[in-house]
Every structure is written in C-alpha cells, then in structure tokens.
Amino acid sequence: MKRMEIEAANEARRLEVEERREARRLEAEERNEARRLDLEVRRLEVEKNRDFEWERSRLGANSTHKGGEGEGNTVERQMVRSLQLIPDFDEQKVAEWFRRFEKKAAEFGWQGERWVGLVANKLKGRALEAYDNMSAEDLESYEDFKADILRAYELRPEAYRLRFRGGKKRPGDSYLECARHLEQVFKRWIRSEEVDSQRALEELMVMEQFINAADKELVPLLREKRFKTLKEAATWADDHVLAHRSEPRTGGGFKEGGPRGPGGGG
C-alpha cells in the first residue's frame, strides 16, 4: 500500500513538473512570437518605403484637390506611414485582423469614410475576390463591407458555434493548449452573437439547448431563423407545429382522417 502511495505521489510531482515546463515553454513561445511580429513590422516598413510616394499620391488625391499642399497632405502622409505598421491581411484570423486595424484607425484618428479604401489595400485571397465582386454601393458602408468580407470566410455565429462544439484536442497539442484554443473559439462565438451581458449569455445558451431539444425537422428551420429571443423561437415553433399538424409526419406517419392501416376497424 505504501508503495502505491509513493508511486502516486511521484506521479503527481512528475505531472506538476511537466505542467510547469509546459507553461514556461508557452510563455517563451509567446515572447518569441512578439519579437517575430516586431521584426516583421520593421521589415514591412523598410520594404514598403519604395512604395511610399505612390501610396501618398493615391490616398492624398482628394486632399490635393481640396486644399493643395497644406495640412491635408501632412495628414495623408501620416496615414500612409501608419498603414505600413499594420501587418498583412491574415486569412486565418480575419476577425482578429479587422479588430487590429480598427484599433489602429482609432489610435491614429483616421476618418471613417477612408476605412474601406485602407482595408481594401491590404486584402488578398478570398477577401480580395469578394472585394472585386462588390458594387460601388457595397463600399459605401464600412460595416457592410466588413460583413461581406467575413461572410466570404463563413465567420458567422453558426460557423463559430460549430467550431466550438466540434472542438477536439489536436495532435501534438498539450491539454493546456487545447483549453486555450476552445476558450478562444468560444469567445469568438460569443462576440459574433453580440453578447454583452450575463442575461444575453444565458439566453444564448438556453436557445441552443432549446433548438437541440426540438423535433428533428424543426432544428434547421430554427437555426436559419436566428431568433433574437427564446420566446420568439418558442412561439414560432408552436405556430409552425399547429399549422402543419394535419400534414403527414416524416418517417411514415399518417394524415388525420386518412385511411387506416390493415386490421383497422370500419
């Protein structure tokens, strides 16, 4: 018995040491990543200096027509320099990239009507294809423009929900990394649902379970409707069932008032 207790204590200490080692490794990776990003920003700044004049003339065209060479051009030059500090568009982290851009835009005081043009200058891949297919009207609103780009990557609430619910430990990941990944995806789901209070979170959680508990044929309909409140979803479901009560049920049911099966009374 003592031997088993000793072995159990040794195993606990071993696991504790491994967990500390893993935590130190992750911290080191985060520091290395921060240094890498810093070097990348500096590299981009140097690399894009050769394009500075072209960028300035493109972004500063309106200012030149309105006010000549004065303060407007100075602002445009500052915008171009600031834009160079934004990392290239990341197709793997589109929502995060937009949040990073918006923070920079607010920090440097960029005018809202210029955001679409500044973002468009960074797009690539699927996002660039979506941009090319947009009309002039689609580009009038930054929020609509961003929503169209996010839609191109299916970064909508349902996609985040499925990603969270289907999350599994990836090969090579520690359980700590797995936990962090799930937490990150969950936060993206909550953010995409615009949950901003404890009550809203409760509503979201109960809504999901309500849909899962519904009849099989109602589940896709309830998800497509994207009701804002649980009451709306429940009321619609009851109305739908009442409206279709006399219709044949999926899986071999029968219509009320229809012919009875073999052996039925006459």
Coordinates of C-alpha atoms in Angstrom, one line a residue:
M1 CA 0.0 0.0 0.0
K2 CA 2.8 2.4 0.9
R3 CA 4.5 1.6 -2.4
M4 CA 1.4 2.6 -4.3
E5 CA 1.1 5.9 -2.3
I6 CA 4.7 6.7 -3.1
E7 CA 4.2 6.0 -6.8
A8 CA 1.1 8.1 -6.8
A9 CA 2.9 11.0 -5.1
N10 CA 5.8 10.7 -7.6
E11 CA 3.4 10.7 -10.5
A12 CA 1.7 13.8 -9.1
R13 CA 5.1 15.6 -8.8
R14 CA 6.1 14.5 -12.3
L15 CA 2.9 15.9 -13.7
E16 CA 3.3 19.1 -11.8
V17 CA 6.9 19.5 -13.2
E18 CA 5.7 18.8 -16.7
E19 CA 2.9 21.3 -16.4
R20 CA 5.3 24.0 -15.2
R21 CA 7.7 23.1 -18.0
E22 CA 4.8 23.4 -20.5
A23 CA 3.8 26.7 -19.1
R24 CA 7.4 28.1 -19.4
R25 CA 7.5 26.7 -23.0
L26 CA 4.3 28.5 -23.9
E27 CA 5.5 31.8 -22.3
A28 CA 8.8 31.5 -24.3
E29 CA 6.8 30.9 -27.5
E30 CA 4.7 34.0 -26.8
R31 CA 7.7 36.1 -26.2
N32 CA 9.3 34.8 -29.4
E33 CA 6.1 35.4 -31.4
A34 CA 6.0 39.0 -30.1
R35 CA 9.6 39.6 -31.1
R36 CA 8.9 38.0 -34.5
L37 CA 5.9 40.3 -35.1
D38 CA 8.0 43.3 -34.1
L39 CA 10.7 42.3 -36.6
E40 CA 8.0 41.7 -39.2
V41 CA 6.6 45.2 -38.7
R42 CA 10.0 46.7 -39.1
R43 CA 10.7 44.7 -42.2
L44 CA 7.4 45.7 -43.7
E45 CA 8.2 49.4 -43.0
V46 CA 11.5 49.2 -44.8
E47 CA 10.2 47.1 -47.6
K48 CA 7.3 49.4 -48.4
N49 CA 9.3 52.6 -48.3
R50 CA 9.8 52.3 -52.0
D51 CA 6.0 52.4 -52.5
F52 CA 5.5 55.4 -50.2
E53 CA 5.2 58.1 -52.9
W54 CA 2.7 56.1 -54.9
E55 CA 0.6 55.4 -51.8
R56 CA 0.7 59.0 -50.8
S57 CA -0.4 60.3 -54.2
R58 CA -3.3 57.7 -54.3
L59 CA -4.6 58.4 -50.8
G60 CA -3.9 62.1 -50.9
A61 CA -5.7 62.8 -54.2
N62 CA -8.9 64.2 -52.7
S63 CA -6.9 66.3 -50.2
T64 CA -4.8 67.8 -53.0
H65 CA -8.0 68.8 -55.0
K66 CA -9.5 70.4 -51.9
G67 CA -6.6 72.1 -50.1
G68 CA -3.3 71.9 -52.0
E69 CA -0.1 71.2 -50.2
G70 CA -1.1 72.2 -46.7
E71 CA -2.1 70.4 -43.7
G72 CA -4.2 67.8 -45.6
N73 CA -1.1 66.3 -47.3
T74 CA 0.6 66.1 -44.0
V75 CA -2.3 64.1 -42.6
E76 CA -2.2 61.8 -45.6
R77 CA 1.5 61.1 -45.2
Q78 CA 0.9 60.2 -41.6
M79 CA -1.9 57.8 -42.6
V80 CA 0.4 56.1 -45.1
R81 CA 3.2 55.7 -42.6
S82 CA 0.7 54.4 -40.0
L83 CA -0.8 52.0 -42.5
Q84 CA 2.6 50.4 -43.0
L85 CA 2.6 49.3 -39.4
I86 CA -0.4 47.1 -39.9
P87 CA 0.5 43.5 -40.6
D88 CA -0.5 41.9 -43.9
F89 CA -4.0 40.6 -44.1
D90 CA -4.3 37.2 -42.4
E91 CA -6.8 34.8 -44.0
Q92 CA -6.5 32.5 -41.0
K93 CA -7.5 35.2 -38.4
V94 CA -9.8 37.5 -40.4
A95 CA -11.9 38.8 -37.5
E96 CA -8.8 39.5 -35.4
W97 CA -7.2 41.3 -38.2
F98 CA -10.2 43.6 -38.6
R99 CA -10.1 44.4 -34.8
R100 CA -6.4 45.2 -35.0
F101 CA -7.0 47.5 -38.0
E102 CA -9.9 49.3 -36.2
K103 CA -7.7 49.8 -33.1
K104 CA -5.0 51.4 -35.3
A105 CA -7.5 53.5 -37.1
A106 CA -8.9 54.9 -33.9
E107 CA -5.5 55.4 -32.5
F108 CA -4.3 57.5 -35.4
G109 CA -7.7 59.2 -35.9
W110 CA -8.3 58.0 -39.5
Q111 CA -11.6 59.3 -40.9
G112 CA -14.3 56.6 -41.1
E113 CA -15.0 57.2 -44.8
R114 CA -11.4 56.1 -45.6
W115 CA -11.5 52.8 -43.8
V116 CA -12.9 50.8 -46.7
G117 CA -10.1 52.0 -49.0
L118 CA -7.4 51.4 -46.4
V119 CA -8.6 47.9 -45.8
A120 CA -9.0 47.1 -49.5
N121 CA -5.4 48.0 -50.0
K122 CA -4.4 45.1 -47.7
L123 CA -6.8 42.4 -48.9
K124 CA -5.7 39.2 -50.6
G125 CA -7.0 35.7 -51.5
R126 CA -10.7 35.0 -50.9
A127 CA -11.2 38.5 -49.4
L128 CA -9.8 40.2 -52.5
E129 CA -12.1 38.1 -54.7
A130 CA -15.1 39.2 -52.6
Y131 CA -14.0 42.8 -52.8
D132 CA -13.7 42.6 -56.6
N133 CA -17.3 41.4 -56.8
M134 CA -18.7 44.2 -54.7
S135 CA -20.6 47.1 -56.3
A136 CA -19.9 50.8 -55.5
E137 CA -23.0 50.7 -53.2
D138 CA -21.4 47.8 -51.2
L139 CA -18.4 50.0 -50.4
E140 CA -20.4 52.9 -49.0
S141 CA -20.6 51.4 -45.5
Y142 CA -17.6 50.1 -43.7
E143 CA -19.7 47.8 -41.5
D144 CA -21.5 46.3 -44.5
F145 CA -18.1 45.9 -46.3
K146 CA -16.6 44.1 -43.4
A147 CA -19.6 41.8 -43.0
D148 CA -19.3 40.8 -46.7
I149 CA -15.6 40.0 -46.2
L150 CA -16.3 38.0 -43.1
R151 CA -19.1 36.2 -44.9
A152 CA -16.6 35.1 -47.5
Y153 CA -14.8 33.2 -44.8
E154 CA -18.1 32.0 -43.2
L155 CA -17.1 33.6 -40.0
R156 CA -20.7 33.9 -38.8
P157 CA -22.1 32.9 -35.4
E158 CA -23.2 29.4 -36.6
A159 CA -19.7 28.7 -38.0
Y160 CA -18.1 29.7 -34.7
R161 CA -20.7 27.7 -32.8
L162 CA -20.0 24.5 -34.8
R163 CA -16.2 25.1 -34.5
F164 CA -16.6 25.4 -30.7
R165 CA -18.9 22.4 -30.2
G166 CA -16.8 20.2 -32.5
G167 CA -13.5 21.3 -30.9
K168 CA -11.1 18.5 -30.2
K169 CA -7.6 18.2 -28.9
R170 CA -5.3 18.5 -31.9
P171 CA -2.4 16.1 -32.4
G172 CA 0.7 17.4 -30.7
D173 CA -1.2 19.9 -28.5
S174 CA -1.0 19.8 -24.7
Y175 CA -4.3 19.9 -22.8
L176 CA -3.4 23.5 -21.8
E177 CA -3.2 24.5 -25.5
C178 CA -6.4 22.6 -26.2
A179 CA -8.2 24.5 -23.4
R180 CA -6.9 27.9 -24.6
H181 CA -8.0 27.1 -28.2
L182 CA -11.5 26.2 -27.0
E183 CA -11.7 29.3 -24.9
Q184 CA -10.6 31.5 -27.9
V185 CA -13.2 29.9 -30.2
F186 CA -15.9 30.3 -27.6
K187 CA -15.1 34.0 -27.2
R188 CA -15.3 34.5 -30.9
W189 CA -18.7 32.8 -31.0
I190 CA -20.0 35.0 -28.1
R191 CA -18.6 38.1 -29.7
S192 CA -20.1 37.3 -33.1
E193 CA -23.5 36.9 -31.3
E194 CA -23.0 40.4 -29.8
V195 CA -23.5 39.0 -26.3
D196 CA -22.8 41.9 -23.9
S197 CA -24.4 40.8 -20.6
Q198 CA -25.0 37.8 -18.4
R199 CA -28.6 37.8 -19.4
A200 CA -27.7 37.7 -23.1
L201 CA -25.3 34.8 -22.4
E202 CA -28.0 32.9 -20.6
E203 CA -30.4 33.5 -23.5
L204 CA -27.9 32.2 -26.0
M205 CA -27.1 29.0 -24.0
V206 CA -30.8 28.2 -23.4
M207 CA -31.6 29.0 -27.0
E208 CA -29.0 26.5 -28.3
Q209 CA -30.3 23.7 -26.0
F210 CA -33.9 24.6 -27.0
I211 CA -33.1 24.1 -30.6
N212 CA -31.3 20.8 -29.9
A213 CA -34.3 19.6 -28.0
A214 CA -36.7 20.5 -30.8
D215 CA -38.1 17.9 -33.3
K216 CA -35.6 16.9 -35.9
E217 CA -37.4 18.6 -38.8
L218 CA -37.6 21.9 -36.9
V219 CA -33.9 22.2 -36.0
P220 CA -32.6 23.5 -39.3
L221 CA -35.6 25.9 -39.6
L222 CA -34.9 27.3 -36.1
R223 CA -31.2 27.8 -36.9
E224 CA -32.0 29.6 -40.1
K225 CA -34.5 31.9 -38.5
R226 CA -31.9 33.1 -36.0
F227 CA -34.4 34.4 -33.5
K228 CA -33.3 37.1 -31.1
T229 CA -35.1 35.8 -28.1
L230 CA -36.1 32.4 -26.7
K231 CA -39.8 33.5 -26.5
E232 CA -39.8 34.4 -30.2
A233 CA -38.3 31.0 -31.1
A234 CA -40.8 29.0 -29.0
T235 CA -43.8 31.0 -30.2
W236 CA -42.8 30.4 -33.8
A237 CA -42.2 26.7 -33.2
D238 CA -45.7 26.3 -31.6
D239 CA -47.3 28.1 -34.5
H240 CA -45.4 26.0 -37.1
V241 CA -46.5 22.8 -35.4
L242 CA -50.1 23.9 -35.3
A243 CA -50.1 24.9 -38.9
H244 CA -48.6 21.6 -40.0
R245 CA -50.5 19.3 -37.6
S246 CA -52.7 17.8 -40.3
E247 CA -49.8 17.2 -42.7
P248 CA -48.1 13.8 -42.9
R249 CA -45.2 13.4 -40.5
T250 CA -41.7 12.5 -41.5
G251 CA -41.0 8.8 -41.1
G252 CA -44.2 7.1 -42.1
G253 CA -46.9 8.9 -40.0
F254 CA -50.4 9.3 -41.3
K255 CA -52.7 12.2 -42.1
E256 CA -55.5 12.8 -39.7
G257 CA -58.7 11.5 -41.2
G258 CA -56.9 9.4 -43.7
P259 CA -57.3 5.6 -44.4
R260 CA -56.5 3.3 -41.5
G261 CA -54.0 0.5 -41.8
P262 CA -54.7 -3.2 -42.2
G263 CA -56.8 -4.6 -39.4
G264 CA -58.4 -1.2 -38.6
G265 CA -62.0 -1.0 -37.6
G266 CA -64.6 0.1 -40.1

